[in-house]
């Protein structure tokens, strides 16, 4: 048991240093070596480590990322059973009021937001990703084929969850989910320093795209995997398993459409990553967020 705990502590120490969003590897490593590392296998390993019981791991991780548990239902790091339970901690409802037409689906930093132009979105300032490649569907290849109302526009928001954020994902509005698409892929880092150097990195990573409609038309909520994300859990898709070798693209329609209220839980990451919202709204719709602004889930993102 001691050996296993020691191994876990050493592994977490290396993981913290290797995957910290504040650490930028040398340019040669970032551009050529890093994307070629076995990120999927490494992430499965980290997933197993995060489920080991180790008080030392919890203390090390908490200290490294200066976790603030004041809003959590459990505010003492030593009372969590393992890292995974810490990442997916529940929060006190009084600190997460839901106000607005469209609210943040998670705690995290808004890396970019705006209107989809030329079927392209910003994953971070100065770097783009393709709508067609991200949604991985001919049906949703262009903005015009997505809009339910041709006079509307297609908006988006990219929200990055750092290791210190709660890793649960919530409904950003009242909407009805009809299907989901699991797109297997790589598990590259998604921190700002990495995505600034790699175009379409969000389209290369594994992701689960939840499709549906809200009051203005099309809506999708997409949890995107990343290095160290052992898996993505979607509550209404219990058979979905991510980060599995040899998995092919999978699309499923729900047996019956599922309507979510704003703030209702959609799922969670086994460690953090990124959530991409893509939604239809009238031209008068205004995003109420700024680049690199930290949002709490339930906080208003936009309104018409």
Short mmCIF file of C-alpha atoms in Angstrom, two decimals:
data_model
loop_
_atom_site.label_atom_id
_atom_site.label_comp_id
_atom_site.label_asym_id
_atom_site.label_seq_id
_atom_site.Cartn_x
_atom_site.Cartn_y
_atom_site.Cartn_z
CA UNK A 1 0.00 0.00 0.00
CA UNK A 2 2.86 2.37 0.85
CA UNK A 3 4.59 1.65 -2.45
CA UNK A 4 1.39 2.35 -4.34
CA UNK A 5 0.90 5.65 -2.48
CA UNK A 6 4.50 6.65 -3.13
CA UNK A 7 4.11 5.84 -6.83
CA UNK A 8 0.93 7.90 -6.93
CA UNK A 9 2.62 10.87 -5.24
CA UNK A 10 5.60 10.76 -7.61
CA UNK A 11 3.28 10.40 -10.60
CA UNK A 12 1.12 13.33 -9.53
CA UNK A 13 4.25 15.41 -8.94
CA UNK A 14 5.38 14.73 -12.50
CA UNK A 15 1.89 15.29 -13.87
CA UNK A 16 1.58 18.67 -12.13
CA UNK A 17 4.92 19.81 -13.57
CA UNK A 18 4.30 18.34 -17.04
CA UNK A 19 0.74 19.48 -17.61
CA UNK A 20 0.52 22.77 -15.74
CA UNK A 21 -1.13 25.47 -17.86
CA UNK A 22 1.57 27.86 -16.58
CA UNK A 23 4.43 25.75 -17.93
CA UNK A 24 5.47 26.31 -21.53
CA UNK A 25 7.76 23.62 -22.99
CA UNK A 26 10.56 24.63 -25.37
CA UNK A 27 9.32 25.58 -28.85
CA UNK A 28 10.85 22.50 -30.53
CA UNK A 29 9.16 20.21 -28.01
CA UNK A 30 5.84 22.08 -28.21
CA UNK A 31 5.70 22.05 -32.01
CA UNK A 32 7.14 18.66 -32.93
CA UNK A 33 7.61 16.34 -29.96
CA UNK A 34 4.62 17.08 -27.73
CA UNK A 35 1.87 16.38 -30.32
CA UNK A 36 3.48 13.01 -31.10
CA UNK A 37 3.58 11.71 -27.54
CA UNK A 38 1.16 8.86 -26.60
CA UNK A 39 -1.29 11.26 -24.98
CA UNK A 40 -4.26 8.86 -24.97
CA UNK A 41 -2.40 6.10 -23.12
CA UNK A 42 -0.86 8.61 -20.73
CA UNK A 43 -4.30 10.05 -20.00
CA UNK A 44 -5.68 6.58 -19.23
CA UNK A 45 -2.77 6.10 -16.80
CA UNK A 46 -3.51 9.45 -15.12
CA UNK A 47 -7.17 8.47 -14.87
CA UNK A 48 -6.21 5.37 -12.89
CA UNK A 49 -3.82 7.34 -10.67
CA UNK A 50 -6.51 9.91 -9.89
CA UNK A 51 -8.73 7.16 -8.44
CA UNK A 52 -6.12 5.91 -5.96
CA UNK A 53 -6.66 6.83 -2.33
CA UNK A 54 -3.73 8.99 -1.25
CA UNK A 55 -3.82 11.85 1.25
CA UNK A 56 -0.39 12.97 0.02
CA UNK A 57 -1.65 13.26 -3.56
CA UNK A 58 -4.55 15.41 -2.42
CA UNK A 59 -2.29 17.72 -0.40
CA UNK A 60 0.27 17.97 -3.19
CA UNK A 61 -2.33 18.79 -5.83
CA UNK A 62 -4.17 21.25 -3.60
CA UNK A 63 -0.95 23.10 -2.80
CA UNK A 64 0.29 23.11 -6.40
CA UNK A 65 -2.90 24.67 -7.76
CA UNK A 66 -3.91 26.69 -4.67
CA UNK A 67 -7.39 25.19 -4.63
CA UNK A 68 -10.15 27.27 -3.06
CA UNK A 69 -12.83 25.00 -1.60
CA UNK A 70 -14.89 27.76 0.02
CA UNK A 71 -17.77 27.14 -2.43
CA UNK A 72 -17.64 23.34 -2.20
CA UNK A 73 -19.97 21.18 -0.11
CA UNK A 74 -16.78 19.64 1.33
CA UNK A 75 -14.30 22.39 2.20
CA UNK A 76 -11.52 20.21 3.65
CA UNK A 77 -9.25 18.59 1.04
CA UNK A 78 -8.36 15.74 3.40
CA UNK A 79 -11.99 14.56 3.40
CA UNK A 80 -11.99 13.67 -0.31
CA UNK A 81 -11.35 10.00 -1.08
CA UNK A 82 -9.09 10.65 -4.09
CA UNK A 83 -8.21 13.21 -6.73
CA UNK A 84 -11.15 12.25 -8.91
CA UNK A 85 -13.65 13.06 -6.17
CA UNK A 86 -11.86 16.40 -5.67
CA UNK A 87 -12.09 17.29 -9.37
CA UNK A 88 -15.80 16.46 -9.52
CA UNK A 89 -16.67 18.06 -6.20
CA UNK A 90 -20.17 19.43 -5.75
CA UNK A 91 -20.67 23.10 -4.96
CA UNK A 92 -23.06 24.98 -2.71
CA UNK A 93 -26.05 26.27 -4.67
CA UNK A 94 -26.01 29.72 -3.05
CA UNK A 95 -22.72 30.45 -4.80
CA UNK A 96 -24.06 29.51 -8.23
CA UNK A 97 -27.28 31.41 -8.95
CA UNK A 98 -28.61 31.01 -12.51
CA UNK A 99 -29.45 34.34 -14.08
CA UNK A 100 -29.79 35.18 -17.74
CA UNK A 101 -30.85 33.78 -21.08
CA UNK A 102 -27.54 31.98 -21.64
CA UNK A 103 -25.26 31.09 -18.72
CA UNK A 104 -21.83 29.55 -18.38
CA UNK A 105 -22.00 25.72 -18.41
CA UNK A 106 -18.96 25.38 -16.14
CA UNK A 107 -16.37 27.12 -14.03
CA UNK A 108 -13.57 28.25 -16.34
CA UNK A 109 -11.84 30.92 -18.38
CA UNK A 110 -13.47 32.19 -21.58
CA UNK A 111 -10.70 31.86 -24.17
CA UNK A 112 -12.82 33.20 -27.03
CA UNK A 113 -16.40 33.96 -28.02
CA UNK A 114 -18.28 35.64 -30.82
CA UNK A 115 -19.95 34.99 -34.17
CA UNK A 116 -18.88 32.11 -36.42
CA UNK A 117 -17.39 33.75 -39.53
CA UNK A 118 -16.53 31.89 -42.74
CA UNK A 119 -17.30 28.67 -40.85
CA UNK A 120 -14.34 29.39 -38.57
CA UNK A 121 -14.03 30.07 -34.82
CA UNK A 122 -11.23 31.27 -32.57
CA UNK A 123 -9.94 28.65 -30.13
CA UNK A 124 -7.77 31.37 -28.57
CA UNK A 125 -6.68 34.81 -29.74
CA UNK A 126 -4.68 34.44 -32.96
CA UNK A 127 -5.54 30.80 -33.64
CA UNK A 128 -8.62 29.26 -35.26
CA UNK A 129 -10.48 25.99 -35.62
CA UNK A 130 -12.92 24.80 -38.26
CA UNK A 131 -16.66 24.47 -37.65
CA UNK A 132 -16.88 21.58 -40.13
CA UNK A 133 -13.96 19.67 -38.63
CA UNK A 134 -15.08 20.27 -35.06
CA UNK A 135 -18.66 19.07 -35.56
CA UNK A 136 -17.39 16.21 -37.80
CA UNK A 137 -20.56 16.05 -39.87
CA UNK A 138 -21.58 16.83 -43.45
CA UNK A 139 -25.00 17.72 -42.09
CA UNK A 140 -23.39 20.51 -40.02
CA UNK A 141 -20.70 21.46 -42.51
CA UNK A 142 -21.61 25.12 -43.00
CA UNK A 143 -23.33 27.81 -40.99
CA UNK A 144 -26.24 27.97 -43.45
CA UNK A 145 -26.99 24.27 -43.04
CA UNK A 146 -27.09 24.62 -39.25
CA UNK A 147 -29.31 27.67 -38.81
CA UNK A 148 -33.00 26.98 -38.28
CA UNK A 149 -33.77 30.63 -39.07
CA UNK A 150 -31.68 32.06 -41.94
CA UNK A 151 -31.88 35.57 -40.46
CA UNK A 152 -30.09 34.39 -37.29
CA UNK A 153 -26.36 34.11 -36.69
CA UNK A 154 -24.26 31.29 -35.28
CA UNK A 155 -22.42 32.17 -32.06
CA UNK A 156 -19.81 30.29 -30.07
CA UNK A 157 -17.91 30.36 -26.79
CA UNK A 158 -14.79 28.39 -25.80
CA UNK A 159 -14.37 27.87 -22.04
CA UNK A 160 -11.22 26.33 -20.55
CA UNK A 161 -11.41 24.45 -17.25
CA UNK A 162 -8.08 24.55 -15.42
CA UNK A 163 -7.06 21.85 -12.90
CA UNK A 164 -8.30 24.03 -10.04
CA UNK A 165 -11.84 24.37 -11.42
CA UNK A 166 -14.79 22.14 -10.59
CA UNK A 167 -15.03 19.65 -13.48
CA UNK A 168 -18.80 19.31 -13.72
CA UNK A 169 -20.71 20.52 -16.78
CA UNK A 170 -24.18 22.08 -16.64
CA UNK A 171 -26.90 23.15 -19.04
CA UNK A 172 -26.29 26.72 -20.32
CA UNK A 173 -29.98 27.38 -21.00
CA UNK A 174 -33.39 25.76 -21.29
CA UNK A 175 -32.86 23.49 -24.29
CA UNK A 176 -33.80 20.08 -25.65
CA UNK A 177 -31.09 17.57 -26.50
CA UNK A 178 -31.89 15.18 -29.36
CA UNK A 179 -28.63 13.34 -30.12
CA UNK A 180 -24.92 13.15 -29.44
CA UNK A 181 -21.83 12.44 -31.51
CA UNK A 182 -18.68 10.90 -30.00
CA UNK A 183 -15.63 11.87 -32.06
CA UNK A 184 -12.51 9.88 -31.04
CA UNK A 185 -9.21 11.70 -31.42
CA UNK A 186 -6.02 12.82 -29.77
CA UNK A 187 -5.71 14.15 -26.25
CA UNK A 188 -3.44 17.15 -26.65
CA UNK A 189 -3.16 19.95 -24.10
CA UNK A 190 -5.84 22.62 -24.44
CA UNK A 191 -4.28 25.34 -22.29
CA UNK A 192 -3.91 28.77 -23.93
CA UNK A 193 -0.14 28.51 -24.41
CA UNK A 194 -0.49 25.31 -26.41
CA UNK A 195 -3.57 26.22 -28.45
CA UNK A 196 -1.97 29.52 -29.47
CA UNK A 197 0.63 27.52 -31.40
CA UNK A 198 -1.56 24.78 -32.85
CA UNK A 199 -4.38 25.51 -35.27
CA UNK A 200 -7.42 23.23 -35.04
CA UNK A 201 -6.18 21.54 -31.87
CA UNK A 202 -9.74 21.46 -30.51
CA UNK A 203 -10.83 19.66 -33.70
CA UNK A 204 -8.09 17.07 -33.29
CA UNK A 205 -8.97 16.14 -29.71
CA UNK A 206 -11.54 13.58 -28.64
CA UNK A 207 -14.90 15.16 -27.90
CA UNK A 208 -18.59 14.47 -27.31
CA UNK A 209 -20.97 16.83 -29.10
CA UNK A 210 -24.45 17.14 -27.61
CA UNK A 211 -26.95 18.36 -30.23
CA UNK A 212 -30.31 19.99 -29.71
CA UNK A 213 -32.35 23.17 -29.90
CA UNK A 214 -33.16 26.11 -27.66
CA UNK A 215 -35.52 29.08 -28.00
CA UNK A 216 -33.58 30.58 -30.92
CA UNK A 217 -32.78 27.37 -32.82
CA UNK A 218 -29.65 25.18 -32.98
CA UNK A 219 -27.55 24.50 -29.90
CA UNK A 220 -24.62 22.20 -29.18
CA UNK A 221 -22.64 21.70 -25.98
CA UNK A 222 -19.32 19.93 -26.52
CA UNK A 223 -17.02 18.65 -23.76
CA UNK A 224 -13.56 18.32 -25.36
CA UNK A 225 -10.98 15.89 -24.01
CA UNK A 226 -7.37 16.84 -23.31
CA UNK A 227 -4.15 15.49 -21.88
CA UNK A 228 -4.90 13.85 -18.50
CA UNK A 229 -8.65 13.68 -19.12
CA UNK A 230 -9.30 10.02 -18.44
CA UNK A 231 -12.84 10.18 -19.81
CA UNK A 232 -15.90 12.33 -20.47
CA UNK A 233 -19.13 11.33 -18.72
CA UNK A 234 -22.54 12.33 -20.15
CA UNK A 235 -25.35 11.65 -17.71
CA UNK A 236 -28.01 10.86 -20.30
CA UNK A 237 -25.69 8.52 -22.24
CA UNK A 238 -24.68 5.88 -19.67
CA UNK A 239 -23.31 3.52 -22.36
CA UNK A 240 -20.88 6.11 -23.72
CA UNK A 241 -17.23 5.26 -23.05
CA UNK A 242 -14.45 7.62 -24.16
CA UNK A 243 -10.66 7.30 -24.53
CA UNK A 244 -10.81 3.69 -25.71
CA UNK A 245 -8.35 2.23 -28.23
CA UNK A 246 -9.80 1.60 -31.68
CA UNK A 247 -13.09 3.41 -31.03
CA UNK A 248 -14.80 4.75 -34.16
CA UNK A 249 -16.99 7.82 -34.56
CA UNK A 250 -20.36 7.13 -32.99
CA UNK A 251 -23.62 9.00 -33.32
CA UNK A 252 -26.80 8.23 -31.44
CA UNK A 253 -30.25 9.73 -31.26
CA UNK A 254 -31.89 9.74 -27.86
CA UNK A 255 -34.88 7.44 -27.55
CA UNK A 256 -36.85 10.52 -26.58
CA UNK A 257 -35.63 14.16 -26.59
CA UNK A 258 -34.38 15.33 -23.21
CA UNK A 259 -35.22 18.86 -22.03
CA UNK A 260 -32.75 20.44 -19.61
CA UNK A 261 -33.30 23.46 -17.42
CA UNK A 262 -30.54 26.05 -17.07
CA UNK A 263 -28.09 24.77 -14.48
CA UNK A 264 -29.14 21.14 -14.69
CA UNK A 265 -26.09 18.86 -14.70
CA UNK A 266 -25.12 17.38 -18.09
CA UNK A 267 -22.04 15.40 -17.04
CA UNK A 268 -18.44 15.83 -15.98
CA UNK A 269 -14.79 15.40 -16.92
CA UNK A 270 -12.54 12.95 -15.18
CA UNK A 271 -10.09 15.84 -14.84
CA UNK A 272 -10.63 19.12 -16.67
CA UNK A 273 -10.52 20.33 -20.24
CA UNK A 274 -12.66 22.61 -22.42
CA UNK A 275 -16.34 23.13 -23.20
CA UNK A 276 -17.35 24.60 -26.57
CA UNK A 277 -20.82 26.13 -26.98
CA UNK A 278 -22.16 26.68 -30.52
CA UNK A 279 -25.63 28.16 -30.74
CA UNK A 280 -28.03 30.05 -32.95
CA UNK A 281 -29.36 33.46 -31.95
CA UNK A 282 -30.69 36.66 -33.53
CA UNK A 283 -28.22 39.35 -34.67
CA UNK A 284 -29.20 41.41 -31.62
CA UNK A 285 -27.73 38.77 -29.30
CA UNK A 286 -24.77 40.08 -27.30
CA UNK A 287 -22.06 38.07 -25.59
CA UNK A 288 -21.40 39.42 -22.08
CA UNK A 289 -17.93 38.00 -21.58
CA UNK A 290 -14.40 39.14 -22.30
CA UNK A 291 -11.35 37.19 -23.36
CA UNK A 292 -9.56 35.52 -20.41
CA UNK A 293 -12.40 36.35 -18.04
CA UNK A 294 -13.05 33.66 -15.43
CA UNK A 295 -16.70 32.60 -15.17
CA UNK A 296 -18.59 30.52 -12.64
CA UNK A 297 -21.24 28.14 -13.93
CA UNK A 298 -24.61 29.87 -13.87
CA UNK A 299 -23.08 33.28 -14.56
CA UNK A 300 -24.64 35.10 -17.53
CA UNK A 301 -22.73 34.64 -20.81
CA UNK A 302 -25.05 36.43 -23.21
CA UNK A 303 -28.49 37.83 -23.88
CA UNK A 304 -30.68 39.06 -26.71
#
